[in-house]
Amino acid sequence: MELLTDPNTWIAFFMLAALEIVLGIDNIIFISILVGRLPPEKRDLARRLGLGFAMVSRIALLFSLAWVMTLTEPLLTVMGQEISGRDLILLGGGLFLLYKASHEIFMEVEAHESDEAQSGVDSVKAGSGIFWGTIVQIGVVDIVFSLDSVITAVGMVDNIGVMVAAVIASVAVMMFAAKPIGEFVDKHPSIKVLALAFLTMVGTLLVAEAFDVHVPKAYVYVAMLFSLTVEALNIRARTKRQARG
């Protein structure tokens, strides 16, 4: 009870929950894009499973703090560059994001309608294989994002109970926001391409982080917000022209 009545606890909780939500934006975008490839009736389940896995992985890492912190210790040295377990995870996750986002951009921009129709037929034929393949991809990226998120949480808050509560609260907010974000991204192809471009930037940052080149994520978020604002104005202008026509 003393912990609950301490204002510092609540301040730490809200700060950490807000940070977790911000750090989870790229996760939501990635989940929304992958889920968009599934049949409509399976998308909600895939979102819930994806975000549920994100919550479980973050909480599991929080309860394995001693092991997580050892990941920052150097494992080997390559050409004078110390490589830790965290660096290897970030490098693998960054390369996976770069590949996946680039592939999705190609499918969105270059694929013909007939290819997309055939893709839809293949998806129906594959059934649960496509569904669980999507969940596995979400899980891989969840682990990468969770690692960064947990290390940030450890630097901000000392009490593990507060950390767990903040993670649960942030995932609850993300579950509420994931569906409308996913539907909006799916409805507007130009927004989807922007979101994929954002993921390539995040993948590049993860690779840079693996080599100890630190670029504040705020730069990426500001650039993305500006691009989204411009595209929102374009969408509004197109809607007005269509209404007049």
Tab-separated table of C-alpha atoms in Angstrom:
chain	number	residue	atom	x	y	z
A	1	MET	CA	0.000	0.000	0.000
A	2	GLU	CA	2.868	2.342	0.754
A	3	LEU	CA	4.057	1.875	-2.815
A	4	LEU	CA	0.619	2.797	-4.198
A	5	THR	CA	0.385	5.981	-2.136
A	6	ASP	CA	3.848	7.185	-3.142
A	7	PRO	CA	3.463	9.907	-5.849
A	8	ASN	CA	6.931	9.069	-7.205
A	9	THR	CA	5.688	5.569	-8.033
A	10	TRP	CA	2.782	6.944	-10.080
A	11	ILE	CA	5.028	9.455	-11.855
A	12	ALA	CA	7.466	6.663	-12.763
A	13	PHE	CA	4.569	4.453	-13.907
A	14	PHE	CA	3.033	7.065	-16.240
A	15	MET	CA	6.419	8.131	-17.634
A	16	LEU	CA	7.446	4.558	-18.350
A	17	ALA	CA	4.021	3.608	-19.800
A	18	ALA	CA	4.133	6.651	-22.118
A	19	LEU	CA	7.666	5.737	-23.205
A	20	GLU	CA	6.635	2.121	-23.832
A	21	ILE	CA	3.748	3.324	-26.027
A	22	VAL	CA	6.066	5.599	-28.042
A	23	LEU	CA	8.624	2.800	-28.421
A	24	GLY	CA	5.789	0.493	-29.481
A	25	ILE	CA	4.662	2.655	-32.428
A	26	ASP	CA	6.991	0.887	-34.863
A	27	ASN	CA	5.795	-2.444	-33.477
A	28	ILE	CA	2.141	-1.511	-34.130
A	29	ILE	CA	2.957	-0.415	-37.698
A	30	PHE	CA	4.845	-3.649	-38.389
A	31	ILE	CA	1.982	-5.763	-37.003
A	32	SER	CA	-0.614	-3.755	-38.971
A	33	ILE	CA	1.223	-4.281	-42.265
A	34	LEU	CA	1.790	-8.010	-41.754
A	35	VAL	CA	-1.777	-8.572	-40.567
A	36	GLY	CA	-3.063	-6.756	-43.679
A	37	ARG	CA	-1.941	-9.777	-45.745
A	38	LEU	CA	-4.310	-12.073	-43.835
A	39	PRO	CA	-8.018	-12.678	-44.522
A	40	PRO	CA	-10.168	-10.023	-42.740
A	41	GLU	CA	-11.695	-12.521	-40.312
A	42	LYS	CA	-8.247	-13.510	-38.981
A	43	ARG	CA	-6.749	-10.055	-38.562
A	44	ASP	CA	-8.103	-9.242	-35.092
A	45	LEU	CA	-6.858	-12.561	-33.705
A	46	ALA	CA	-3.432	-12.023	-35.269
A	47	ARG	CA	-3.212	-8.504	-33.768
A	48	ARG	CA	-4.145	-9.782	-30.310
A	49	LEU	CA	-1.698	-12.683	-30.500
A	50	GLY	CA	1.082	-10.427	-31.803
A	51	LEU	CA	0.670	-7.790	-29.098
A	52	GLY	CA	0.085	-10.490	-26.471
A	53	PHE	CA	3.416	-12.043	-27.436
A	54	ALA	CA	5.026	-8.597	-27.169
A	55	MET	CA	3.678	-8.233	-23.616
A	56	VAL	CA	4.767	-11.719	-22.566
A	57	SER	CA	8.262	-11.299	-24.036
A	58	ARG	CA	8.768	-7.946	-22.305
A	59	ILE	CA	7.588	-9.235	-18.935
A	60	ALA	CA	9.747	-12.371	-19.308
A	61	LEU	CA	12.771	-10.189	-20.072
A	62	LEU	CA	11.980	-7.977	-17.061
A	63	PHE	CA	12.058	-11.033	-14.807
A	64	SER	CA	15.368	-12.034	-16.413
A	65	LEU	CA	17.088	-8.704	-15.756
A	66	ALA	CA	20.370	-10.279	-14.657
A	67	TRP	CA	20.591	-12.176	-17.969
A	68	VAL	CA	19.450	-9.180	-20.032
A	69	MET	CA	22.166	-6.968	-18.598
A	70	THR	CA	24.830	-9.575	-19.466
A	71	LEU	CA	23.822	-9.132	-23.121
A	72	THR	CA	25.537	-5.726	-23.049
A	73	GLU	CA	28.896	-7.332	-22.192
A	74	PRO	CA	31.289	-7.882	-25.136
A	75	LEU	CA	31.301	-11.414	-26.593
A	76	LEU	CA	33.970	-10.886	-29.261
A	77	THR	CA	35.951	-8.183	-30.989
A	78	VAL	CA	35.896	-7.719	-34.767
A	79	MET	CA	38.322	-5.175	-36.313
A	80	GLY	CA	38.515	-3.309	-33.029
A	81	GLN	CA	34.720	-3.262	-32.613
A	82	GLU	CA	33.355	-5.012	-29.509
A	83	ILE	CA	30.271	-7.107	-30.271
A	84	SER	CA	27.799	-8.033	-27.511
A	85	GLY	CA	24.768	-10.325	-27.471
A	86	ARG	CA	22.522	-7.255	-27.644
A	87	ASP	CA	24.399	-6.043	-30.728
A	88	LEU	CA	23.867	-9.383	-32.488
A	89	ILE	CA	20.132	-9.350	-31.689
A	90	LEU	CA	19.773	-5.748	-32.897
A	91	LEU	CA	21.769	-6.511	-36.067
A	92	GLY	CA	19.648	-9.570	-36.877
A	93	GLY	CA	16.409	-7.716	-36.127
A	94	GLY	CA	17.468	-4.677	-38.146
A	95	LEU	CA	18.404	-6.766	-41.186
A	96	PHE	CA	15.117	-8.679	-40.926
A	97	LEU	CA	13.153	-5.409	-40.787
A	98	LEU	CA	15.065	-4.019	-43.778
A	99	TYR	CA	14.378	-7.161	-45.800
A	100	LYS	CA	10.707	-7.401	-44.808
A	101	ALA	CA	9.932	-3.708	-45.337
A	102	SER	CA	11.761	-3.635	-48.695
A	103	HIS	CA	9.892	-6.746	-49.832
A	104	GLU	CA	6.536	-5.263	-48.792
A	105	ILE	CA	7.346	-1.983	-50.600
A	106	PHE	CA	8.132	-3.969	-53.753
A	107	MET	CA	4.858	-5.897	-53.421
A	108	GLU	CA	2.928	-2.662	-52.884
A	109	VAL	CA	4.550	-0.601	-55.654
A	110	GLU	CA	5.630	-3.085	-58.325
A	111	ALA	CA	3.303	-6.105	-58.012
A	112	HIS	CA	0.527	-6.255	-60.607
A	113	GLU	CA	-3.097	-6.777	-59.721
A	114	SER	CA	-2.988	-10.295	-61.136
A	115	ASP	CA	-0.048	-11.085	-58.851
A	116	GLU	CA	-1.977	-9.731	-55.877
A	117	ALA	CA	-5.029	-11.770	-56.831
A	118	GLN	CA	-2.871	-14.891	-57.142
A	119	SER	CA	-1.317	-14.026	-53.777
A	120	GLY	CA	-4.782	-13.907	-52.273
A	121	VAL	CA	-5.586	-17.339	-53.726
A	122	ASP	CA	-2.322	-18.716	-52.356
A	123	SER	CA	-3.125	-17.268	-48.940
A	124	VAL	CA	-6.479	-19.010	-48.859
A	125	LYS	CA	-4.863	-22.287	-49.935
A	126	ALA	CA	-2.116	-21.994	-47.338
A	127	GLY	CA	-4.636	-21.333	-44.569
A	128	SER	CA	-3.158	-21.661	-41.103
A	129	GLY	CA	0.391	-21.836	-42.516
A	130	ILE	CA	0.229	-18.169	-43.594
A	131	PHE	CA	-1.425	-17.207	-40.302
A	132	TRP	CA	1.195	-18.810	-38.061
A	133	GLY	CA	3.996	-17.666	-40.350
A	134	THR	CA	2.778	-14.104	-39.762
A	135	ILE	CA	2.669	-14.670	-35.988
A	136	VAL	CA	6.247	-16.021	-36.024
A	137	GLN	CA	7.474	-12.945	-37.952
A	138	ILE	CA	5.697	-10.667	-35.480
A	139	GLY	CA	7.275	-12.623	-32.619
A	140	VAL	CA	10.803	-12.222	-34.019
A	141	VAL	CA	10.479	-8.439	-34.248
A	142	ASP	CA	8.681	-8.288	-30.865
A	143	ILE	CA	11.770	-9.771	-29.202
A	144	VAL	CA	14.060	-7.183	-30.827
A	145	PHE	CA	11.819	-4.250	-29.842
A	146	SER	CA	11.252	-5.736	-26.368
A	147	LEU	CA	14.986	-5.945	-25.688
A	148	ASP	CA	15.499	-2.248	-26.390
A	149	SER	CA	12.363	-1.362	-24.421
A	150	VAL	CA	13.377	-3.382	-21.350
A	151	ILE	CA	16.899	-1.943	-21.249
A	152	THR	CA	15.324	1.550	-21.378
A	153	ALA	CA	12.904	0.620	-18.584
A	154	VAL	CA	15.738	-0.628	-16.370
A	155	GLY	CA	17.482	2.716	-16.758
A	156	MET	CA	14.357	4.644	-15.705
A	157	VAL	CA	12.726	2.652	-12.886
A	158	ASP	CA	14.084	0.486	-10.074
A	159	ASN	CA	10.890	-1.318	-9.017
A	160	ILE	CA	10.061	-4.344	-11.176
A	161	GLY	CA	6.369	-4.179	-10.185
A	162	VAL	CA	6.124	-0.694	-11.658
A	163	MET	CA	7.878	-1.892	-14.834
A	164	VAL	CA	5.456	-4.815	-15.296
A	165	ALA	CA	2.410	-2.588	-14.650
A	166	ALA	CA	3.674	-0.027	-17.191
A	167	VAL	CA	4.236	-2.744	-19.831
A	168	ILE	CA	0.727	-4.183	-19.318
A	169	ALA	CA	-0.848	-0.707	-19.496
A	170	SER	CA	1.080	0.233	-22.652
A	171	VAL	CA	0.163	-3.026	-24.434
A	172	ALA	CA	-3.506	-2.484	-23.467
A	173	VAL	CA	-3.391	0.949	-25.129
A	174	MET	CA	-1.640	-0.522	-28.192
A	175	MET	CA	-4.298	-3.247	-28.488
A	176	PHE	CA	-6.966	-0.541	-28.511
A	177	ALA	CA	-5.086	1.499	-31.142
A	178	ALA	CA	-3.849	-1.334	-33.378
A	179	LYS	CA	-7.120	-2.038	-35.193
A	180	PRO	CA	-7.974	1.556	-36.280
A	181	ILE	CA	-4.328	2.161	-37.237
A	182	GLY	CA	-4.260	-1.072	-39.225
A	183	GLU	CA	-7.533	-0.289	-41.015
A	184	PHE	CA	-6.356	3.239	-41.847
A	185	VAL	CA	-3.020	1.982	-43.204
A	186	ASP	CA	-4.793	-0.711	-45.227
A	187	LYS	CA	-7.295	1.787	-46.659
A	188	HIS	CA	-4.648	4.248	-47.895
A	189	PRO	CA	-1.846	2.641	-49.979
A	190	SER	CA	0.255	5.821	-49.863
A	191	ILE	CA	0.190	5.758	-46.046
A	192	LYS	CA	1.188	2.099	-46.158
A	193	VAL	CA	4.231	2.890	-48.294
A	194	LEU	CA	5.164	5.704	-45.880
A	195	ALA	CA	4.819	3.301	-42.955
A	196	LEU	CA	7.055	0.783	-44.709
A	197	ALA	CA	9.612	3.521	-45.389
A	198	PHE	CA	9.458	4.301	-41.662
A	199	LEU	CA	10.209	0.637	-40.885
A	200	THR	CA	13.248	0.688	-43.204
A	201	MET	CA	14.514	3.694	-41.238
A	202	VAL	CA	13.942	1.842	-37.963
A	203	GLY	CA	15.767	-1.198	-39.374
A	204	THR	CA	18.681	1.028	-40.382
A	205	LEU	CA	18.773	2.508	-36.860
A	206	LEU	CA	18.838	-0.974	-35.317
A	207	VAL	CA	21.782	-1.960	-37.533
A	208	ALA	CA	23.553	1.300	-36.620
A	209	GLU	CA	22.888	0.640	-32.909
A	210	ALA	CA	24.477	-2.788	-33.290
A	211	PHE	CA	27.708	-1.015	-34.294
A	212	ASP	CA	27.422	1.537	-31.457
A	213	VAL	CA	26.291	4.374	-33.724
A	214	HIS	CA	23.543	6.038	-31.696
A	215	VAL	CA	20.937	8.067	-33.594
A	216	PRO	CA	18.034	9.437	-31.484
A	217	LYS	CA	14.749	7.850	-32.573
A	218	ALA	CA	13.113	11.253	-32.116
A	219	TYR	CA	14.598	12.294	-35.476
A	220	VAL	CA	12.842	9.390	-37.199
A	221	TYR	CA	9.536	10.087	-35.441
A	222	VAL	CA	9.612	13.790	-36.346
A	223	ALA	CA	10.415	13.002	-40.003
A	224	MET	CA	7.612	10.431	-40.090
A	225	LEU	CA	5.128	12.806	-38.452
A	226	PHE	CA	5.967	15.503	-41.016
A	227	SER	CA	5.540	13.036	-43.905
A	228	LEU	CA	2.223	11.802	-42.491
A	229	THR	CA	0.977	15.383	-42.106
A	230	VAL	CA	1.807	16.163	-45.733
A	231	GLU	CA	0.139	12.943	-46.896
A	232	ALA	CA	-2.947	13.662	-44.759
A	233	LEU	CA	-3.267	17.018	-46.541
A	234	ASN	CA	-2.936	15.220	-49.901
A	235	ILE	CA	-5.652	12.733	-48.925
A	236	ARG	CA	-7.937	15.582	-47.857
A	237	ALA	CA	-7.280	17.421	-51.143
A	238	ARG	CA	-8.021	14.269	-53.189
A	239	THR	CA	-11.249	13.685	-51.247
A	240	LYS	CA	-12.420	17.260	-51.964
A	241	ARG	CA	-11.614	16.915	-55.672
A	242	GLN	CA	-13.546	13.647	-55.861
A	243	ALA	CA	-16.515	15.226	-54.045
A	244	ARG	CA	-16.564	18.132	-56.534
A	245	GLY	CA	-16.211	15.763	-59.479
